[in-house]
CSV table of C-alpha atoms in Angstrom, one decimal:
chain,number,residue,atom,x,y,z
A,1401,MET,CA,32.1,-40.6,-97.3
A,1402,LEU,CA,33.6,-43.0,-100.1
A,1403,THR,CA,36.9,-44.5,-100.0
A,1404,VAL,CA,37.2,-44.4,-103.6
A,1405,ASP,CA,38.0,-41.5,-105.2
A,1406,PHE,CA,35.8,-41.1,-108.9
A,1407,SER,CA,38.7,-38.7,-110.1
A,1408,ARG,CA,40.9,-41.7,-110.3
A,1409,PHE,CA,38.3,-44.4,-111.6
A,1410,PRO,CA,35.7,-42.0,-113.2
A,1411,LEU,CA,32.2,-43.8,-114.4
A,1412,ALA,CA,30.2,-43.2,-117.1
A,1413,PRO,CA,26.5,-43.0,-117.4
A,1414,GLY,CA,25.5,-46.4,-118.0
A,1415,ASP,CA,28.2,-48.4,-116.6
A,1416,ARG,CA,26.8,-51.3,-115.1
A,1417,VAL,CA,28.6,-51.0,-111.1
A,1418,LEU,CA,28.5,-54.5,-108.7
A,1419,ASP,CA,29.6,-52.9,-105.2
A,1420,LEU,CA,30.6,-56.3,-103.3
A,1421,GLY,CA,30.2,-56.2,-100.5
A,1422,CYS,CA,28.3,-52.6,-100.3
A,1423,GLY,CA,27.2,-52.9,-96.5
A,1424,ALA,CA,25.1,-49.7,-96.0
A,1425,GLY,CA,26.2,-48.8,-99.7
A,1426,ARG,CA,28.0,-45.7,-99.3
A,1427,HIS,CA,29.6,-46.8,-102.9
A,1428,ALA,CA,26.4,-47.7,-105.3
A,1429,PHE,CA,24.9,-44.6,-103.7
A,1430,GLU,CA,27.5,-42.5,-105.4
A,1431,CYS,CA,27.7,-44.6,-108.4
A,1432,TYR,CA,24.0,-44.7,-108.7
A,1433,ARG,CA,23.7,-40.5,-108.9
A,1434,ARG,CA,26.1,-40.6,-111.6
A,1435,GLY,CA,24.2,-42.8,-113.1
A,1436,ALA,CA,25.3,-45.8,-113.6
A,1437,GLN,CA,23.2,-49.2,-113.8
A,1438,VAL,CA,24.0,-50.2,-109.8
A,1439,VAL,CA,23.7,-53.7,-107.9
A,1440,ALA,CA,25.1,-53.5,-104.7
A,1441,LEU,CA,25.2,-57.2,-103.0
A,1442,ASP,CA,25.8,-58.2,-99.7
A,1443,GLN,CA,25.8,-61.3,-97.0
A,1444,ASN,CA,23.8,-58.9,-94.6
A,1445,GLY,CA,20.0,-59.2,-95.6
A,1446,GLU,CA,19.4,-56.0,-92.9
A,1447,GLU,CA,22.1,-54.2,-94.4
A,1448,ILE,CA,20.2,-55.1,-98.2
A,1449,ARG,CA,17.1,-54.0,-97.3
A,1450,GLU,CA,17.8,-50.3,-95.8
A,1451,VAL,CA,19.8,-49.6,-99.4
A,1452,ALA,CA,17.2,-50.9,-100.7
A,1453,LYS,CA,15.4,-48.6,-99.0
A,1454,TRP,CA,17.5,-45.6,-99.6
A,1455,PHE,CA,17.7,-46.7,-103.7
A,1456,ALA,CA,13.4,-46.1,-103.0
A,1457,ALA,CA,14.3,-42.8,-101.4
A,1458,MET,CA,16.7,-41.2,-103.7
A,1459,GLU,CA,14.5,-42.5,-107.1
A,1460,GLU,CA,11.6,-40.2,-105.2
A,1461,ALA,CA,14.0,-37.4,-104.9
A,1462,GLY,CA,14.6,-37.5,-108.3
A,1463,GLU,CA,18.9,-38.0,-107.1
A,1464,ALA,CA,19.8,-40.2,-109.8
A,1465,PRO,CA,19.1,-39.0,-113.9
A,1466,ALA,CA,17.6,-40.7,-116.6
A,1467,GLY,CA,18.6,-44.4,-117.2
A,1468,ALA,CA,20.5,-44.6,-113.9
A,1469,SER,CA,19.0,-48.1,-112.0
A,1470,ALA,CA,19.8,-49.9,-109.3
A,1471,THR,CA,19.3,-53.2,-107.1
A,1472,ALA,CA,19.7,-54.4,-103.4
A,1473,MET,CA,20.6,-58.4,-103.2
A,1474,GLU,CA,22.4,-60.9,-101.2
A,1475,GLY,CA,24.7,-63.1,-102.1
A,1476,ASP,CA,28.0,-65.0,-101.6
A,1477,ALA,CA,31.3,-63.2,-103.0
A,1478,LEU,CA,32.7,-67.1,-103.7
A,1479,ASN,CA,29.6,-67.7,-105.6
A,1480,LEU,CA,28.8,-65.1,-107.6
A,1481,PRO,CA,24.9,-65.3,-108.9
A,1482,PHE,CA,25.8,-63.6,-112.3
A,1483,PRO,CA,27.4,-64.6,-116.1
A,1484,ASP,CA,31.0,-64.4,-117.5
A,1485,ASP,CA,31.1,-60.6,-118.4
A,1486,SER,CA,28.5,-59.1,-116.7
A,1487,PHE,CA,29.6,-56.0,-114.9
A,1488,ASP,CA,31.5,-52.8,-116.8
A,1489,VAL,CA,33.1,-52.0,-112.9
A,1490,VAL,CA,33.4,-54.2,-109.8
A,1491,ILE,CA,34.3,-52.0,-106.4
A,1492,ILE,CA,35.1,-53.6,-102.8
A,1493,SER,CA,35.4,-51.4,-100.7
A,1494,GLU,CA,36.6,-52.5,-96.7
A,1495,VAL,CA,35.2,-56.5,-97.4
A,1496,MET,CA,38.4,-58.8,-98.7
A,1497,GLU,CA,40.6,-58.6,-95.2
A,1498,HIS,CA,37.6,-60.5,-94.1
A,1499,ILE,CA,37.2,-63.1,-95.7
A,1500,PRO,CA,39.4,-66.0,-96.1
A,1501,ASP,CA,39.2,-67.6,-99.2
A,1502,ASP,CA,40.4,-63.8,-100.7
A,1503,LYS,CA,41.6,-65.1,-104.0
A,1504,GLY,CA,38.6,-66.6,-104.7
A,1505,VAL,CA,36.6,-63.5,-104.4
A,1506,LEU,CA,39.5,-62.2,-106.8
A,1507,ALA,CA,38.5,-64.5,-109.2
A,1508,GLU,CA,34.6,-64.2,-109.1
A,1509,MET,CA,34.8,-60.7,-109.2
A,1510,VAL,CA,36.9,-61.0,-112.4
A,1511,ARG,CA,34.6,-63.7,-114.2
A,1512,VAL,CA,31.9,-61.0,-113.9
A,1513,LEU,CA,34.2,-58.0,-114.6
A,1514,ARG,CA,34.5,-58.0,-119.4
A,1515,PRO,CA,37.5,-57.4,-120.3
A,1516,GLY,CA,38.6,-53.5,-120.4
A,1517,GLY,CA,36.4,-53.2,-117.1
A,1518,ARG,CA,37.8,-51.2,-114.3
A,1519,ILE,CA,38.3,-52.8,-110.8
A,1520,ALA,CA,38.6,-50.5,-107.3
A,1521,VAL,CA,40.1,-52.7,-104.4
A,1522,THR,CA,40.2,-50.9,-101.2
A,1523,VAL,CA,41.7,-52.9,-97.8
A,1524,PRO,CA,43.1,-51.3,-94.7
A,1525,ARG,CA,46.9,-50.4,-94.5
A,1526,TYR,CA,49.4,-51.8,-92.8
A,1527,GLY,CA,50.5,-49.8,-90.5
A,1528,PRO,CA,47.7,-48.0,-88.9
A,1529,GLU,CA,46.2,-51.3,-89.0
A,1530,LYS,CA,49.1,-53.1,-86.8
A,1531,VAL,CA,48.8,-50.5,-84.5
A,1532,CYS,CA,45.6,-51.2,-83.7
A,1533,TRP,CA,45.9,-54.3,-83.7
A,1534,ALA,CA,48.5,-53.8,-81.0
A,1535,LEU,CA,46.6,-51.5,-79.6
A,1536,SER,CA,42.8,-54.1,-78.6
A,1537,ASP,CA,42.1,-57.8,-79.7
A,1538,ALA,CA,38.7,-56.9,-79.4
A,1539,TYR,CA,39.0,-54.5,-82.8
A,1540,HIS,CA,39.9,-57.3,-84.9
A,1541,GLU,CA,38.7,-61.1,-83.3
A,1542,VAL,CA,35.4,-61.2,-83.4
A,1543,GLU,CA,33.2,-63.3,-85.3
A,1544,GLY,CA,34.0,-62.1,-89.1
A,1545,GLY,CA,36.0,-59.5,-88.2
A,1546,HIS,CA,40.0,-59.1,-89.7
A,1547,ILE,CA,41.3,-62.1,-90.6
A,1548,ARG,CA,44.7,-60.3,-91.9
A,1549,ILE,CA,46.7,-56.3,-92.6
A,1550,TYR,CA,47.6,-56.6,-96.5
A,1551,ARG,CA,51.3,-55.2,-97.7
A,1552,GLY,CA,50.5,-52.7,-100.4
A,1553,ASP,CA,52.3,-55.3,-102.1
A,1554,GLU,CA,51.0,-58.8,-101.1
A,1555,LEU,CA,47.2,-57.3,-102.6
A,1556,LEU,CA,48.5,-56.0,-105.7
A,1557,GLY,CA,51.0,-59.6,-106.6
A,1558,LYS,CA,47.5,-61.2,-105.5
A,1559,MET,CA,45.8,-58.9,-108.2
A,1560,ARG,CA,47.8,-59.7,-111.3
A,1561,GLU,CA,47.6,-63.5,-109.9
A,1562,ALA,CA,44.1,-63.1,-110.7
A,1563,GLY,CA,45.0,-61.6,-114.2
A,1564,LEU,CA,44.0,-57.9,-113.1
A,1565,GLU,CA,46.6,-55.2,-114.2
A,1566,PRO,CA,46.9,-52.5,-111.9
A,1567,TYR,CA,47.1,-48.7,-112.8
A,1568,GLY,CA,47.0,-47.0,-109.8
A,1569,THR,CA,47.0,-46.7,-105.8
A,1570,HIS,CA,46.4,-43.7,-103.5
A,1571,HIS,CA,45.8,-44.1,-99.8
A,1572,ALA,CA,43.0,-42.5,-97.9
A,1573,HIS,CA,41.2,-41.6,-94.4
A,1574,GLY,CA,44.0,-40.6,-92.9
A,1575,LEU,CA,42.6,-38.4,-90.3
A,1576,HIS,CA,40.3,-41.7,-89.3
A,1577,SER,CA,43.5,-43.8,-88.2
A,1578,PRO,CA,44.2,-41.4,-84.8
A,1579,TYR,CA,40.5,-41.9,-83.4
A,1580,TRP,CA,40.6,-45.7,-84.2
A,1581,TRP,CA,44.1,-45.6,-82.1
A,1582,LEU,CA,42.0,-44.1,-79.8
A,1583,LYS,CA,39.1,-46.8,-79.7
A,1584,CYS,CA,42.0,-49.3,-79.4
A,1585,ALA,CA,43.5,-47.4,-76.2
A,1586,PHE,CA,40.6,-47.1,-74.1
A,1587,GLY,CA,38.0,-49.7,-74.9
A,1588,VAL,CA,36.8,-50.4,-79.1
A,1589,ASP,CA,32.9,-50.3,-77.7
A,1590,ASN,CA,33.3,-47.5,-75.1
A,1591,ASP,CA,32.4,-44.6,-76.8
A,1592,LYS,CA,32.1,-42.2,-73.4
A,1593,ALA,CA,35.5,-42.0,-73.3
A,1594,LEU,CA,36.1,-38.2,-73.5
A,1595,PRO,CA,38.7,-37.8,-76.3
A,1596,VAL,CA,36.6,-40.7,-78.5
A,1597,GLN,CA,33.8,-39.1,-78.2
A,1598,ALA,CA,35.7,-34.9,-79.2
A,1599,TYR,CA,37.7,-36.6,-82.0
A,1600,HIS,CA,34.1,-38.4,-82.9
A,1601,LYS,CA,33.1,-34.5,-83.1
A,1602,LEU,CA,35.9,-33.7,-84.8
A,1603,LEU,CA,35.6,-36.1,-87.7
A,1604,VAL,CA,31.4,-35.7,-88.2
A,1605,TRP,CA,31.7,-31.9,-88.3
A,1606,ASP,CA,35.1,-32.8,-91.8
A,1607,ILE,CA,32.2,-35.2,-92.8
A,1608,MET,CA,29.0,-32.7,-92.6
A,1609,LYS,CA,31.1,-29.7,-93.7
A,1610,LYS,CA,34.2,-30.6,-95.7
A,1611,PRO,CA,35.7,-27.6,-94.1
A,1612,LEU,CA,39.1,-26.8,-95.8
A,1613,ALA,CA,41.5,-26.8,-93.0
A,1614,THR,CA,40.2,-30.4,-92.1
A,1615,ARG,CA,40.5,-31.5,-96.3
A,1616,LEU,CA,44.0,-29.8,-96.5
A,1617,ALA,CA,45.5,-31.9,-92.8
A,1618,GLU,CA,43.4,-34.4,-94.6
A,1619,ARG,CA,45.6,-34.6,-97.7
A,1620,ALA,CA,48.9,-34.6,-95.7
A,1621,LEU,CA,48.4,-37.1,-93.5
A,1622,ASN,CA,46.6,-39.4,-96.6
A,1623,PRO,CA,50.2,-40.8,-97.3
A,1624,VAL,CA,52.1,-40.5,-93.8
A,1625,ILE,CA,49.1,-42.0,-91.8
A,1626,GLY,CA,46.2,-42.7,-94.4
A,1627,LYS,CA,43.8,-45.5,-92.7
A,1628,SER,CA,42.8,-47.4,-96.0
A,1629,PHE,CA,44.7,-48.8,-98.9
A,1630,VAL,CA,43.5,-48.4,-102.5
A,1631,VAL,CA,44.3,-49.4,-105.8
A,1632,TYR,CA,42.5,-49.8,-109.6
A,1633,ALA,CA,43.5,-51.9,-112.1
A,1634,THR,CA,41.7,-53.2,-115.7
A,1635,LYS,CA,40.6,-57.2,-117.1
A,1636,PRO,CA,42.8,-56.8,-120.1
A,1637,HIS,CA,41.4,-58.0,-123.3
A,1638,LEU,CA,42.6,-61.0,-124.7
A,1639,PRO,CA,45.5,-61.4,-127.2
A,1640,GLN,CA,43.5,-61.0,-130.4
A,1641,ALA,CA,45.8,-64.2,-132.3
A,1642,ALA,CA,44.8,-65.9,-129.3
A,1643,ALA,CA,40.7,-65.1,-129.1
A,1644,ALA,CA,40.8,-65.9,-132.4
A,1645,GLU,CA,42.9,-69.6,-132.8
A,1646,PRO,CA,40.1,-72.2,-132.4
A,1647,ALA,CA,41.3,-74.9,-129.6
A,1648,THR,CA,41.5,-78.5,-131.0
A,1649,THR,CA,41.9,-81.7,-128.4
A,1650,GLU,CA,45.2,-83.9,-127.8
A,1651,ALA,CA,44.3,-85.3,-131.6
A,1652,GLY,CA,44.6,-82.1,-133.5
A,1653,GLU,CA,39.9,-82.0,-133.9
A,1654,PRO,CA,38.3,-78.5,-132.8
A,1655,ALA,CA,37.5,-78.1,-129.5
A,1656,ALA,CA,33.4,-78.0,-128.8
A,1657,LYS,CA,32.9,-74.2,-128.1
A,1658,ALA,CA,31.6,-73.5,-124.9
A,1659,PRO,CA,28.1,-71.8,-124.8
A,1660,LYS,CA,28.6,-68.0,-124.7
A,1661,PRO,CA,27.2,-66.4,-121.2
A,1662,ALA,CA,23.9,-64.5,-120.7
A,1663,PRO,CA,24.2,-61.2,-122.5
A,1664,GLY,CA,23.0,-57.9,-119.7
A,1665,ALA,CA,24.1,-56.9,-116.3
A,1666,LYS,CA,21.3,-56.7,-114.9
A,1667,SER,CA,20.5,-59.5,-112.1
A,1668,GLY,CA,16.7,-59.7,-112.1
A,1669,ALA,CA,17.1,-60.2,-108.9
A,1670,LYS,CA,14.1,-57.9,-106.6
A,1671,PRO,CA,16.2,-56.3,-103.9
A,1672,GLY,CA,17.1,-58.8,-100.9
A,1673,ALA,CA,16.2,-61.8,-103.2
A,1674,LYS,CA,19.0,-64.5,-101.7
A,1675,ALA,CA,21.8,-66.2,-103.0
A,1676,PRO,CA,22.5,-69.9,-101.9
A,1677,ALA,CA,25.4,-69.7,-99.2
A,1678,LYS,CA,26.6,-66.5,-97.4
A,1679,ASN,CA,29.3,-67.1,-95.9
A,1680,ALA,CA,32.0,-64.0,-97.4
A,1681,SER,CA,31.4,-60.3,-96.0
A,1682,LYS,CA,31.6,-58.4,-92.9
A,1683,ALA,CA,30.2,-58.8,-89.8
A,1684,PRO,CA,27.3,-56.6,-89.0
A,1685,ALA,CA,29.3,-55.7,-85.6
A,1686,GLN,CA,32.3,-54.6,-87.3
A,1687,ARG,CA,30.1,-52.5,-90.1
A,1688,ALA,CA,27.6,-50.7,-87.9
A,1689,SER,CA,30.0,-47.9,-88.4
A,1690,LYS,CA,28.7,-47.0,-92.3
A,1691,ALA,CA,25.5,-44.8,-90.8
A,1692,SER,CA,25.9,-41.3,-92.2
A,1693,ALA,CA,26.4,-39.5,-89.3
A,1694,LYS,CA,30.0,-41.6,-88.0
A,1695,PRO,CA,33.5,-42.4,-89.8
A,1696,SER,CA,32.8,-44.9,-92.1
A,1697,ALA,CA,33.2,-48.3,-92.8
A,1698,GLY,CA,35.4,-47.4,-95.0
A,1699,ALA,CA,37.6,-45.4,-93.0
A,1700,ALA,CA,37.2,-47.9,-89.9
A,1701,LYS,CA,38.8,-50.7,-90.3
């Protein structure tokens, strides 16, 4: 189940895509199916190995069109192992609420995104998340758990400060907020409570069958209690005059030109290749809900 709406965030075949903090890989898989050149990056090595296996299985099954590529690798969201302007598209879904230096992550994403490129950011929505925090400390007070709740205007402001231009927002996973309220009320780790089990069966049925009744219900609930807040933005091009005018030193001499970044979107890393540090991703306990038979982490947080 996807949090990013690809009808509002279209991909073209051959787009270079970074799924940052990919977790179990749901958005990376969808981009691969759409013909993109995908890099799925996360600090969790176990999840990355699973994502790499699924990429291989998809290739073998012919699920990705010709020209598509996929790489899964470990890495640090605050120190991305890519040159400037490497990607056409960056997706970061249900990650920033875990990271103390969220401005640093935004700066890294803007750095590796080419001018004119697009970015999708999703975080837990303020209202439903507030209810979860009020009902249960265990929901968020865990290692690697949620450390903040974003207001919509706060996230938009931080994205603008980072140099992005937001162009659209919406809410997602309205059916999932009540499920997490029940989980928090009966115990986050208590899957045996009958109300939790019953609602979970409803969500699995909805994910697998996509019946019209639940699709209409979620569409109605999303603006009211949608679990996730989604923002789409672009990285603007430099003004032509500023780009064309050579920089000068205080003495009026032309400044030395900075070296050009290495071209290309591919990292050259093999699936599972490690980056130097690992301090910015989801905890496995928070992210285990991304398995396909359960509500995704995008809805879970």
